[in-house]
Amino acid sequence: MPTSRIYRTAVWGVGIALAAMLLALVYTLGYVSHTGTKAAESQQSGTPAASGGTVDFSTLDQILGILNQQYFGRANLDPQSLYEAAIRGMLDSLSDTGTFYIDPTSNQISVGPTGSFDGIGATVSKNGNNIVIVAPFAGSPAAEAGIKAGDIILKVDGESTQGWAVDQAVLKIRGPKGSTVTLSVQHAGGTTEDLTITRDEVHVDTVTTTPPGGTLKDASGNTISDLAYMNIAQFSESTPAEVKRVAGDAESSGKKGLIIDMRVNPGGLLRETVDTADAFLDSGVILSEEDRDGNQNVYRAQAGGVALHIPIVLLVDEFSASGAEVLTAALHDNGRATVVGEKTFGKGTVNISQPLKDGGALYVTIRRWLTPKGAQIDEVGITPDFVVTPGPLDPGYDQNNDVQLQRAIEQLENPSPIPATATPLPVTATPVPATAIP
């Protein structure tokens, strides 16, 4: 992996935040193009241990052999499951949610950091024994071919989908740009047809402007037209440009305020998160990084953002992690935003993804990051200025009566002072060095 790519680091998922993101992305019908280093070589017996001495990994093979020969339930043994469990057991011993293993299937069918992929451009789910289209992406090959939400995929290239798992369907339907796939589909009215679709590059927008419920409304049900709304689902390579377009339009059009919704945002690429924060700052520290030797690098805002004056309220919840927390801390600590919602996840580490020989990936924690005020938020999270529940994944949430969004609107329309009891960010004695990085 080239150095420039290695340090486009990210959270692409941590603990439950990873699960939340994969629910949204892992079943996208497409093929993700990955760039990276040669897959890491497998460990051999006699491998040096980090703390000295050697570790004999051949014992794992010995255990597998004993199970295959003597275990009462050996007919139910799944070598792949045992192999993945051994990997996860090793990583679980680190007590670090930022270092984790992605199995080959999940790695292959997930949408990667570019925010684009090659495929037909639709998401699927399973309903009983049927593979069903959740929705085609606007302008995608699937949409242009006539695929509609609710369509049942009966066959893929002539092969019946009955009993297929969702990931099996995704792997069969995805493919490189320019190739074709024929889907036999049953539409909502019961009619069936065969559709041959040419796969293409599909872009997944990480920034959208339609609020929950479709229209921005206050607690009284009044439509709000003088505020702008922006949801950032994650931070990919396209995110800064998307954010700058929406934020710049909001400020230039004279909107009284901007709501940035980062609920259920698991993070993403670090450089792109920094560039996103820079859109709202003219100066100041965005974050600092600290490596295992205690060395620090500082990311500072550059002069000339696109939205430097419009008031901002950030919406966060317990699934807002890493990059979402970086942006939250950067705008809050620099006096650019008020925070509403629930306490965030608490992911304060920086990770790289290393491809593995089995087609999976290993995410490794290489540094930790600190807020502009020098706070470490890992396993701590960020408490909003105004704590409001429920959020999108909480019981009782109603997108047509989103109380967190309503509180954000109220704060922009009639600003309230931050309660004296609020502790938005933990404060540590760790100083942020005065030196800047390029």
Tab-separated table of C-alpha atoms in Angstrom:
chain	number	residue	atom	x	y	z
A	1	MET	CA	0.000	0.000	0.000
A	2	PRO	CA	1.528	3.359	-0.983
A	3	THR	CA	2.324	5.655	1.897
A	4	SER	CA	-0.218	8.218	0.725
A	5	ARG	CA	-2.925	5.546	0.797
A	6	ILE	CA	-1.837	4.053	4.135
A	7	TYR	CA	-2.278	7.363	5.853
A	8	ARG	CA	-5.734	7.961	4.421
A	9	THR	CA	-6.709	6.265	7.656
A	10	ALA	CA	-10.113	5.753	9.094
A	11	VAL	CA	-12.618	4.109	11.307
A	12	TRP	CA	-14.576	2.233	8.722
A	13	GLY	CA	-16.293	0.679	11.664
A	14	VAL	CA	-15.716	-0.006	15.326
A	15	GLY	CA	-17.632	-2.420	17.460
A	16	ILE	CA	-21.345	-1.756	17.218
A	17	ALA	CA	-20.717	1.247	14.977
A	18	LEU	CA	-19.249	-1.114	12.385
A	19	ALA	CA	-22.354	-3.277	12.584
A	20	ALA	CA	-24.567	-0.232	12.054
A	21	MET	CA	-22.646	0.806	8.955
A	22	LEU	CA	-22.521	-2.678	7.481
A	23	LEU	CA	-26.294	-2.954	7.795
A	24	ALA	CA	-26.511	0.008	5.444
A	25	LEU	CA	-23.650	-0.844	3.083
A	26	VAL	CA	-22.648	-4.477	3.095
A	27	TYR	CA	-25.548	-5.613	0.918
A	28	THR	CA	-24.904	-3.153	-1.891
A	29	LEU	CA	-24.837	-4.910	-5.239
A	30	GLY	CA	-21.404	-3.960	-6.473
A	31	TYR	CA	-17.749	-4.725	-6.626
A	32	VAL	CA	-15.388	-2.535	-4.633
A	33	SER	CA	-12.008	-1.806	-6.167
A	34	HIS	CA	-9.315	-1.946	-3.516
A	35	THR	CA	-5.731	-0.777	-3.690
A	36	GLY	CA	-3.195	-1.878	-1.163
A	37	THR	CA	-0.061	-3.736	-0.268
A	38	LYS	CA	0.687	-7.314	-1.075
A	39	ALA	CA	-1.354	-9.460	1.275
A	40	ALA	CA	0.418	-10.034	4.561
A	41	GLU	CA	2.364	-13.269	4.763
A	42	SER	CA	0.969	-15.909	7.078
A	43	GLN	CA	2.708	-16.517	10.374
A	44	GLN	CA	4.945	-19.568	10.594
A	45	SER	CA	5.925	-21.651	13.570
A	46	GLY	CA	8.689	-20.071	15.568
A	47	THR	CA	7.428	-16.533	14.835
A	48	PRO	CA	9.058	-13.944	17.136
A	49	ALA	CA	6.660	-12.578	19.715
A	50	ALA	CA	6.348	-8.826	20.267
A	51	SER	CA	7.420	-9.178	23.896
A	52	GLY	CA	10.333	-11.506	23.189
A	53	GLY	CA	10.651	-15.258	22.713
A	54	THR	CA	8.789	-17.241	20.075
A	55	VAL	CA	5.233	-18.452	19.503
A	56	ASP	CA	4.585	-21.861	17.960
A	57	PHE	CA	1.532	-21.372	15.746
A	58	SER	CA	1.690	-25.001	14.603
A	59	THR	CA	-0.198	-25.823	17.813
A	60	LEU	CA	-3.319	-24.421	16.172
A	61	ASP	CA	-2.955	-26.956	13.349
A	62	GLN	CA	-2.460	-29.676	15.950
A	63	ILE	CA	-5.683	-28.692	17.724
A	64	LEU	CA	-7.605	-28.723	14.436
A	65	GLY	CA	-6.216	-32.180	13.648
A	66	ILE	CA	-7.289	-33.529	17.042
A	67	LEU	CA	-10.786	-32.119	16.587
A	68	ASN	CA	-11.108	-33.660	13.131
A	69	GLN	CA	-9.970	-37.055	14.400
A	70	GLN	CA	-11.553	-37.303	17.853
A	71	TYR	CA	-14.265	-34.670	18.428
A	72	PHE	CA	-17.711	-36.249	18.870
A	73	GLY	CA	-19.401	-33.574	16.748
A	74	ARG	CA	-16.736	-33.489	14.048
A	75	ALA	CA	-19.382	-33.833	11.310
A	76	ASN	CA	-20.500	-30.309	12.196
A	77	LEU	CA	-17.013	-28.800	12.255
A	78	ASP	CA	-16.572	-25.897	9.858
A	79	PRO	CA	-12.829	-25.286	9.285
A	80	GLN	CA	-13.467	-21.736	8.022
A	81	SER	CA	-15.483	-20.844	11.134
A	82	LEU	CA	-12.783	-22.293	13.403
A	83	TYR	CA	-10.124	-20.378	11.504
A	84	GLU	CA	-11.987	-17.068	11.791
A	85	ALA	CA	-12.771	-17.701	15.469
A	86	ALA	CA	-9.052	-18.224	16.162
A	87	ILE	CA	-8.237	-14.899	14.499
A	88	ARG	CA	-10.962	-13.041	16.369
A	89	GLY	CA	-9.970	-14.658	19.649
A	90	MET	CA	-6.415	-13.417	19.200
A	91	LEU	CA	-7.568	-9.882	18.400
A	92	ASP	CA	-10.179	-9.836	21.168
A	93	SER	CA	-7.378	-10.350	23.677
A	94	LEU	CA	-6.066	-6.880	22.766
A	95	SER	CA	-9.146	-5.124	24.221
A	96	ASP	CA	-8.973	-2.668	21.326
A	97	THR	CA	-12.104	-2.164	19.268
A	98	GLY	CA	-10.070	-0.466	16.551
A	99	THR	CA	-8.058	-3.600	15.746
A	100	PHE	CA	-10.307	-6.198	14.152
A	101	TYR	CA	-10.655	-8.737	11.343
A	102	ILE	CA	-13.045	-8.547	8.384
A	103	ASP	CA	-13.799	-11.923	6.812
A	104	PRO	CA	-13.315	-12.319	3.031
A	105	THR	CA	-17.014	-12.266	2.107
A	106	SER	CA	-17.827	-9.142	4.125
A	107	ASN	CA	-14.687	-7.447	2.814
A	108	GLN	CA	-15.539	-8.261	-0.787
A	109	ILE	CA	-19.128	-7.048	-0.809
A	110	SER	CA	-18.823	-3.955	1.357
A	111	VAL	CA	-18.543	-0.459	-0.051
A	112	GLY	CA	-15.037	0.828	0.488
A	113	PRO	CA	-13.544	4.226	1.302
A	114	THR	CA	-13.862	5.673	-2.200
A	115	GLY	CA	-17.650	5.844	-1.871
A	116	SER	CA	-18.014	4.239	-5.303
A	117	PHE	CA	-18.054	0.695	-6.670
A	118	ASP	CA	-18.649	-1.288	-9.834
A	119	GLY	CA	-22.035	-2.991	-10.000
A	120	ILE	CA	-25.697	-2.495	-10.898
A	121	GLY	CA	-26.432	0.016	-8.114
A	122	ALA	CA	-29.092	-1.409	-5.825
A	123	THR	CA	-29.470	-2.712	-2.293
A	124	VAL	CA	-31.102	-6.015	-1.407
A	125	SER	CA	-32.530	-7.841	1.580
A	126	LYS	CA	-34.099	-11.213	2.267
A	127	ASN	CA	-37.833	-11.785	2.763
A	128	GLY	CA	-38.550	-15.422	3.597
A	129	ASN	CA	-36.759	-17.424	0.899
A	130	ASN	CA	-36.772	-14.523	-1.540
A	131	ILE	CA	-34.054	-12.011	-2.409
A	132	VAL	CA	-35.812	-8.651	-2.680
A	133	ILE	CA	-34.688	-5.275	-4.034
A	134	VAL	CA	-34.769	-2.662	-1.260
A	135	ALA	CA	-34.109	0.203	-3.666
A	136	PRO	CA	-32.103	0.991	-6.789
A	137	PHE	CA	-29.837	4.039	-6.630
A	138	ALA	CA	-31.049	6.992	-8.681
A	139	GLY	CA	-29.494	6.989	-12.137
A	140	SER	CA	-27.892	3.571	-11.620
A	141	PRO	CA	-27.820	0.771	-14.211
A	142	ALA	CA	-30.436	-1.058	-12.106
A	143	ALA	CA	-32.815	1.917	-12.151
A	144	GLU	CA	-32.325	2.514	-15.868
A	145	ALA	CA	-33.018	-1.163	-16.600
A	146	GLY	CA	-36.366	-0.971	-14.811
A	147	ILE	CA	-35.505	-2.509	-11.440
A	148	LYS	CA	-37.903	-1.235	-8.774
A	149	ALA	CA	-38.113	-1.340	-4.986
A	150	GLY	CA	-39.902	-4.523	-3.924
A	151	ASP	CA	-38.912	-6.545	-6.993
A	152	ILE	CA	-38.140	-10.189	-6.218
A	153	ILE	CA	-34.994	-11.536	-7.867
A	154	LEU	CA	-35.979	-15.012	-9.069
A	155	LYS	CA	-32.803	-15.931	-10.950
A	156	VAL	CA	-29.312	-14.590	-11.559
A	157	ASP	CA	-27.909	-15.609	-14.947
A	158	GLY	CA	-30.425	-18.447	-15.034
A	159	GLU	CA	-29.659	-19.757	-11.536
A	160	SER	CA	-32.536	-19.808	-9.026
A	161	THR	CA	-32.089	-17.644	-5.941
A	162	GLN	CA	-34.438	-19.692	-3.727
A	163	GLY	CA	-32.817	-20.199	-0.342
A	164	TRP	CA	-29.842	-17.958	-1.104
A	165	ALA	CA	-28.305	-15.874	1.644
A	166	VAL	CA	-28.072	-12.151	0.909
A	167	ASP	CA	-24.276	-12.192	0.646
A	168	GLN	CA	-24.504	-15.058	-1.857
A	169	ALA	CA	-26.813	-12.964	-4.015
A	170	VAL	CA	-24.519	-9.947	-3.775
A	171	LEU	CA	-21.475	-11.965	-4.828
A	172	LYS	CA	-23.368	-13.370	-7.829
A	173	ILE	CA	-24.792	-10.032	-8.988
A	174	ARG	CA	-21.805	-7.736	-8.446
A	175	GLY	CA	-19.035	-7.514	-11.036
A	176	PRO	CA	-16.639	-5.198	-12.855
A	177	LYS	CA	-17.677	-2.229	-14.938
A	178	GLY	CA	-18.685	-3.177	-18.486
A	179	SER	CA	-19.712	-6.750	-17.692
A	180	THR	CA	-23.343	-7.882	-17.794
A	181	VAL	CA	-25.683	-9.833	-15.539
A	182	THR	CA	-29.182	-11.088	-16.342
A	183	LEU	CA	-31.747	-10.894	-13.547
A	184	SER	CA	-35.113	-12.620	-13.703
A	185	VAL	CA	-37.376	-10.440	-11.580
A	186	GLN	CA	-40.961	-10.491	-10.400
A	187	HIS	CA	-42.516	-7.043	-10.107
A	188	ALA	CA	-45.058	-5.988	-7.489
A	189	GLY	CA	-47.986	-6.711	-9.833
A	190	GLY	CA	-46.870	-10.291	-10.368
A	191	THR	CA	-45.414	-9.849	-13.865
A	192	THR	CA	-41.974	-11.308	-14.512
A	193	GLU	CA	-39.259	-10.360	-16.947
A	194	ASP	CA	-35.592	-10.948	-17.677
A	195	LEU	CA	-33.410	-7.852	-17.493
A	196	THR	CA	-29.852	-7.848	-18.788
A	197	ILE	CA	-27.930	-5.097	-17.033
A	198	THR	CA	-24.507	-3.727	-17.881
A	199	ARG	CA	-22.589	-3.009	-14.695
A	200	ASP	CA	-21.032	0.404	-14.247
A	201	GLU	CA	-19.310	2.531	-11.631
A	202	VAL	CA	-21.875	3.619	-9.061
A	203	HIS	CA	-21.336	6.531	-6.707
A	204	VAL	CA	-22.848	6.415	-3.222
A	205	ASP	CA	-23.573	9.890	-1.882
A	206	THR	CA	-22.327	10.347	1.668
A	207	VAL	CA	-24.067	13.715	2.032
A	208	THR	CA	-27.818	14.179	1.662
A	209	THR	CA	-30.119	17.130	2.337
A	210	THR	CA	-33.497	15.474	2.918
A	211	PRO	CA	-34.305	15.418	6.655
A	212	PRO	CA	-36.110	12.549	8.419
A	213	GLY	CA	-39.769	12.699	7.482
A	214	GLY	CA	-38.934	14.473	4.230
A	215	THR	CA	-39.447	18.073	5.406
A	216	LEU	CA	-37.739	20.198	8.039
A	217	LYS	CA	-40.391	20.976	10.682
A	218	ASP	CA	-40.272	22.390	14.188
A	219	ALA	CA	-41.970	20.960	17.299
A	220	SER	CA	-45.223	22.721	16.371
A	221	GLY	CA	-45.285	21.153	12.920
A	222	ASN	CA	-44.354	24.363	11.101
A	223	THR	CA	-42.267	23.950	7.965
A	224	ILE	CA	-38.848	25.566	8.360
A	225	SER	CA	-37.394	27.179	5.247
A	226	ASP	CA	-34.752	29.511	6.681
A	227	LEU	CA	-32.475	26.720	7.947
A	228	ALA	CA	-30.386	24.230	5.984
A	229	TYR	CA	-30.084	20.508	6.771
A	230	MET	CA	-27.241	18.168	5.857
A	231	ASN	CA	-26.739	14.502	6.784
A	232	ILE	CA	-23.208	13.072	6.639
A	233	ALA	CA	-23.500	9.272	6.591
A	234	GLN	CA	-19.727	8.639	6.631
A	235	PHE	CA	-16.470	10.215	5.467
A	236	SER	CA	-15.280	8.894	2.108
A	237	GLU	CA	-13.115	10.432	-0.603
A	238	SER	CA	-16.060	12.369	-2.048
A	239	THR	CA	-17.363	13.757	1.256
A	240	PRO	CA	-15.420	17.059	1.505
A	241	ALA	CA	-16.572	18.216	-1.936
A	242	GLU	CA	-20.171	17.232	-1.178
A	243	VAL	CA	-20.089	19.031	2.186
A	244	LYS	CA	-18.523	22.168	0.742
A	245	ARG	CA	-21.194	22.361	-1.962
A	246	VAL	CA	-24.094	22.082	0.493
A	247	ALA	CA	-22.535	24.275	3.199
A	248	GLY	CA	-21.412	26.915	0.714
A	249	ASP	CA	-24.902	27.113	-0.777
A	250	ALA	CA	-26.429	27.430	2.714
A	251	GLU	CA	-24.178	30.330	3.661
A	252	SER	CA	-24.345	32.168	0.329
A	253	SER	CA	-28.138	31.880	0.180
A	254	GLY	CA	-28.495	33.589	3.552
A	255	LYS	CA	-29.779	30.658	5.616
A	256	LYS	CA	-29.987	31.480	9.332
A	257	GLY	CA	-28.354	28.235	10.364
A	258	LEU	CA	-27.153	24.788	9.350
A	259	ILE	CA	-27.954	21.440	10.984
A	260	ILE	CA	-25.301	18.768	10.389
A	261	ASP	CA	-26.732	15.346	11.205
A	262	MET	CA	-24.072	12.737	12.018
A	263	ARG	CA	-26.226	10.263	13.879
A	264	VAL	CA	-25.297	6.655	13.046
A	265	ASN	CA	-22.124	7.916	11.315
A	266	PRO	CA	-19.305	5.400	11.999
A	267	GLY	CA	-16.559	7.703	10.723
A	268	GLY	CA	-14.401	7.132	7.674
A	269	LEU	CA	-11.201	8.495	6.156
A	270	LEU	CA	-9.165	10.753	8.417
A	271	ARG	CA	-7.795	13.138	5.789
A	272	GLU	CA	-11.281	13.646	4.372
A	273	THR	CA	-12.671	14.268	7.862
A	274	VAL	CA	-10.037	16.954	8.418
A	275	ASP	CA	-10.838	18.527	5.036
A	276	THR	CA	-14.530	18.533	5.953
A	277	ALA	CA	-13.844	20.348	9.234
A	278	ASP	CA	-11.675	22.820	7.352
A	279	ALA	CA	-14.715	23.936	5.349
A	280	PHE	CA	-16.119	25.582	8.495
A	281	LEU	CA	-12.900	26.932	10.040
A	282	ASP	CA	-10.579	29.767	9.106
A	283	SER	CA	-7.962	28.892	11.729
A	284	GLY	CA	-7.388	26.726	14.767
A	285	VAL	CA	-6.486	23.117	15.578
A	286	ILE	CA	-8.703	20.389	14.119
A	287	LEU	CA	-7.076	17.506	15.959
A	288	SER	CA	-3.698	16.141	16.985
A	289	GLU	CA	-2.376	12.608	16.612
A	290	GLU	CA	-0.097	10.736	18.989
A	291	ASP	CA	1.877	7.630	18.013
A	292	ARG	CA	3.067	4.837	20.296
A	293	ASP	CA	6.321	6.681	20.975
A	294	GLY	CA	4.481	9.804	22.147
A	295	ASN	CA	5.246	11.868	19.039
A	296	GLN	CA	2.447	14.230	17.987
A	297	ASN	CA	1.284	15.689	14.702
A	298	VAL	CA	-1.200	18.534	14.591
A	299	TYR	CA	-3.791	19.170	11.895
A	300	ARG	CA	-4.643	22.855	11.616
A	301	ALA	CA	-7.364	24.612	9.668
A	302	GLN	CA	-6.302	26.526	6.604
A	303	ALA	CA	-7.541	30.054	5.943
A	304	GLY	CA	-10.546	30.434	3.677
A	305	GLY	CA	-13.344	27.959	4.439
A	306	VAL	CA	-16.604	28.005	2.483
A	307	ALA	CA	-18.962	28.414	5.468
A	308	LEU	CA	-17.238	30.430	8.170
A	309	HIS	CA	-20.137	32.406	9.613
A	310	ILE	CA	-23.361	30.403	9.452
A	311	PRO	CA	-24.441	29.101	12.905
A	312	ILE	CA	-24.196	25.320	13.190
A	313	VAL	CA	-25.843	22.649	15.328
A	314	LEU	CA	-24.419	19.127	15.208
A	315	LEU	CA	-26.690	16.129	15.792
A	316	VAL	CA	-24.932	13.061	17.246
A	317	ASP	CA	-25.868	9.820	18.983
A	318	GLU	CA	-24.275	6.733	20.523
A	319	PHE	CA	-23.401	5.433	17.054
A	320	SER	CA	-21.506	8.583	16.020
A	321	ALA	CA	-17.897	7.428	16.063
A	322	SER	CA	-14.333	8.415	15.198
A	323	GLY	CA	-14.542	10.744	12.189
A	324	ALA	CA	-17.942	11.969	13.368
A	325	GLU	CA	-16.369	12.666	16.755
A	326	VAL	CA	-13.378	14.388	15.152
A	327	LEU	CA	-15.675	16.825	13.342
A	328	THR	CA	-17.814	17.309	16.451
A	329	ALA	CA	-14.828	18.150	18.651
A	330	ALA	CA	-13.199	20.346	15.995
A	331	LEU	CA	-16.242	22.542	15.452
A	332	HIS	CA	-17.240	22.605	19.111
A	333	ASP	CA	-13.801	23.393	20.541
A	334	ASN	CA	-13.307	26.154	17.972
A	335	GLY	CA	-16.625	27.753	18.866
A	336	ARG	CA	-18.305	26.962	15.566
A	337	ALA	CA	-21.056	24.592	16.678
A	338	THR	CA	-23.416	23.532	19.433
A	339	VAL	CA	-23.964	19.801	19.938
A	340	VAL	CA	-27.385	18.154	20.410
A	341	GLY	CA	-28.309	14.495	20.869
A	342	GLU	CA	-26.792	11.587	22.754
A	343	LYS	CA	-23.309	10.758	24.038
A	344	THR	CA	-21.121	9.563	21.174
A	345	PHE	CA	-19.448	6.180	20.770
A	346	GLY	CA	-15.958	7.065	22.005
A	347	LYS	CA	-13.528	6.019	19.249
A	348	GLY	CA	-10.300	7.925	19.650
A	349	THR	CA	-7.867	5.824	17.644
A	350	VAL	CA	-6.553	5.921	14.085
A	351	ASN	CA	-6.459	2.716	12.053
A	352	ILE	CA	-5.111	1.357	8.794
A	353	SER	CA	-6.529	-1.506	6.762
A	354	GLN	CA	-4.151	-4.253	5.639
A	355	PRO	CA	-5.321	-6.771	3.007
A	356	LEU	CA	-4.840	-10.421	3.951
A	357	LYS	CA	-4.044	-13.520	1.909
A	358	ASP	CA	-7.486	-15.007	2.527
A	359	GLY	CA	-9.208	-11.995	0.932
A	360	GLY	CA	-10.153	-10.501	4.258
A	361	ALA	CA	-8.684	-7.434	5.916
A	362	LEU	CA	-7.059	-6.567	9.221
A	363	TYR	CA	-7.711	-3.144	10.710
A	364	VAL	CA	-4.870	-2.103	13.008
A	365	THR	CA	-4.723	0.749	15.508
A	366	ILE	CA	-1.571	2.764	14.813
A	367	ARG	CA	-2.198	6.065	16.622
A	368	ARG	CA	-4.672	7.818	18.881
A	369	TRP	CA	-6.138	11.247	18.251
A	370	LEU	CA	-6.831	14.102	20.630
A	371	THR	CA	-9.393	16.902	20.424
A	372	PRO	CA	-8.260	20.505	19.788
A	373	LYS	CA	-8.202	21.010	23.566
A	374	GLY	CA	-6.049	17.916	24.044
A	375	ALA	CA	-8.766	15.551	25.277
A	376	GLN	CA	-8.639	11.799	24.727
A	377	ILE	CA	-12.163	10.585	23.949
A	378	ASP	CA	-11.454	6.873	23.375
A	379	GLU	CA	-14.001	4.819	25.363
A	380	VAL	CA	-15.237	8.138	26.792
A	381	GLY	CA	-17.189	9.754	23.971
A	382	ILE	CA	-18.524	13.284	23.706
A	383	THR	CA	-21.493	14.432	25.778
A	384	PRO	CA	-23.645	16.938	23.844
A	385	ASP	CA	-24.332	20.446	25.105
A	386	PHE	CA	-28.012	19.468	25.070
A	387	VAL	CA	-28.780	15.783	25.710
A	388	VAL	CA	-31.988	14.787	23.908
A	389	THR	CA	-33.538	11.363	23.266
A	390	PRO	CA	-34.701	9.268	21.488
A	391	GLY	CA	-32.458	9.035	18.430
A	392	PRO	CA	-32.884	7.119	15.137
A	393	LEU	CA	-31.945	3.716	16.566
A	394	ASP	CA	-33.615	4.188	19.956
A	395	PRO	CA	-36.975	2.577	20.811
A	396	GLY	CA	-39.820	4.997	20.309
A	397	TYR	CA	-38.089	7.075	17.624
A	398	ASP	CA	-40.477	8.626	15.105
A	399	GLN	CA	-38.939	10.251	12.035
A	400	ASN	CA	-42.038	12.422	11.701
A	401	ASN	CA	-41.582	13.653	15.267
A	402	ASP	CA	-37.791	13.741	15.590
A	403	VAL	CA	-37.254	15.478	18.926
A	404	GLN	CA	-33.486	15.732	18.451
A	405	LEU	CA	-33.932	17.462	15.130
A	406	GLN	CA	-36.611	19.695	16.615
A	407	ARG	CA	-34.221	20.698	19.426
A	408	ALA	CA	-31.564	21.554	16.851
A	409	ILE	CA	-34.064	23.760	15.017
A	410	GLU	CA	-35.039	25.458	18.281
A	411	GLN	CA	-31.408	26.128	19.140
A	412	LEU	CA	-30.803	27.842	15.818
A	413	GLU	CA	-34.060	29.797	15.848
A	414	ASN	CA	-33.888	30.819	19.510
A	415	PRO	CA	-30.401	30.056	20.904
A	416	SER	CA	-30.267	28.926	24.534
A	417	PRO	CA	-27.171	29.233	26.705
A	418	ILE	CA	-25.312	25.973	27.264
A	419	PRO	CA	-26.274	24.570	30.685
A	420	ALA	CA	-23.623	25.056	33.346
A	421	THR	CA	-23.856	21.359	34.172
A	422	ALA	CA	-22.972	20.309	30.636
A	423	THR	CA	-19.595	18.669	30.120
A	424	PRO	CA	-19.410	18.439	26.332
A	425	LEU	CA	-15.829	17.216	26.129
A	426	PRO	CA	-13.466	15.575	28.599
A	427	VAL	CA	-10.458	17.731	29.346
A	428	THR	CA	-7.039	16.250	30.008
A	429	ALA	CA	-3.678	17.745	30.818
A	430	THR	CA	-2.290	16.646	27.462
A	431	PRO	CA	-1.087	19.814	25.673
A	432	VAL	CA	-1.491	20.331	21.970
A	433	PRO	CA	1.973	21.244	20.574
A	434	ALA	CA	2.384	24.514	18.746
A	435	THR	CA	4.088	22.941	15.709
A	436	ALA	CA	1.946	22.340	12.670
A	437	ILE	CA	2.205	19.623	10.041
A	438	PRO	CA	2.036	20.166	6.296
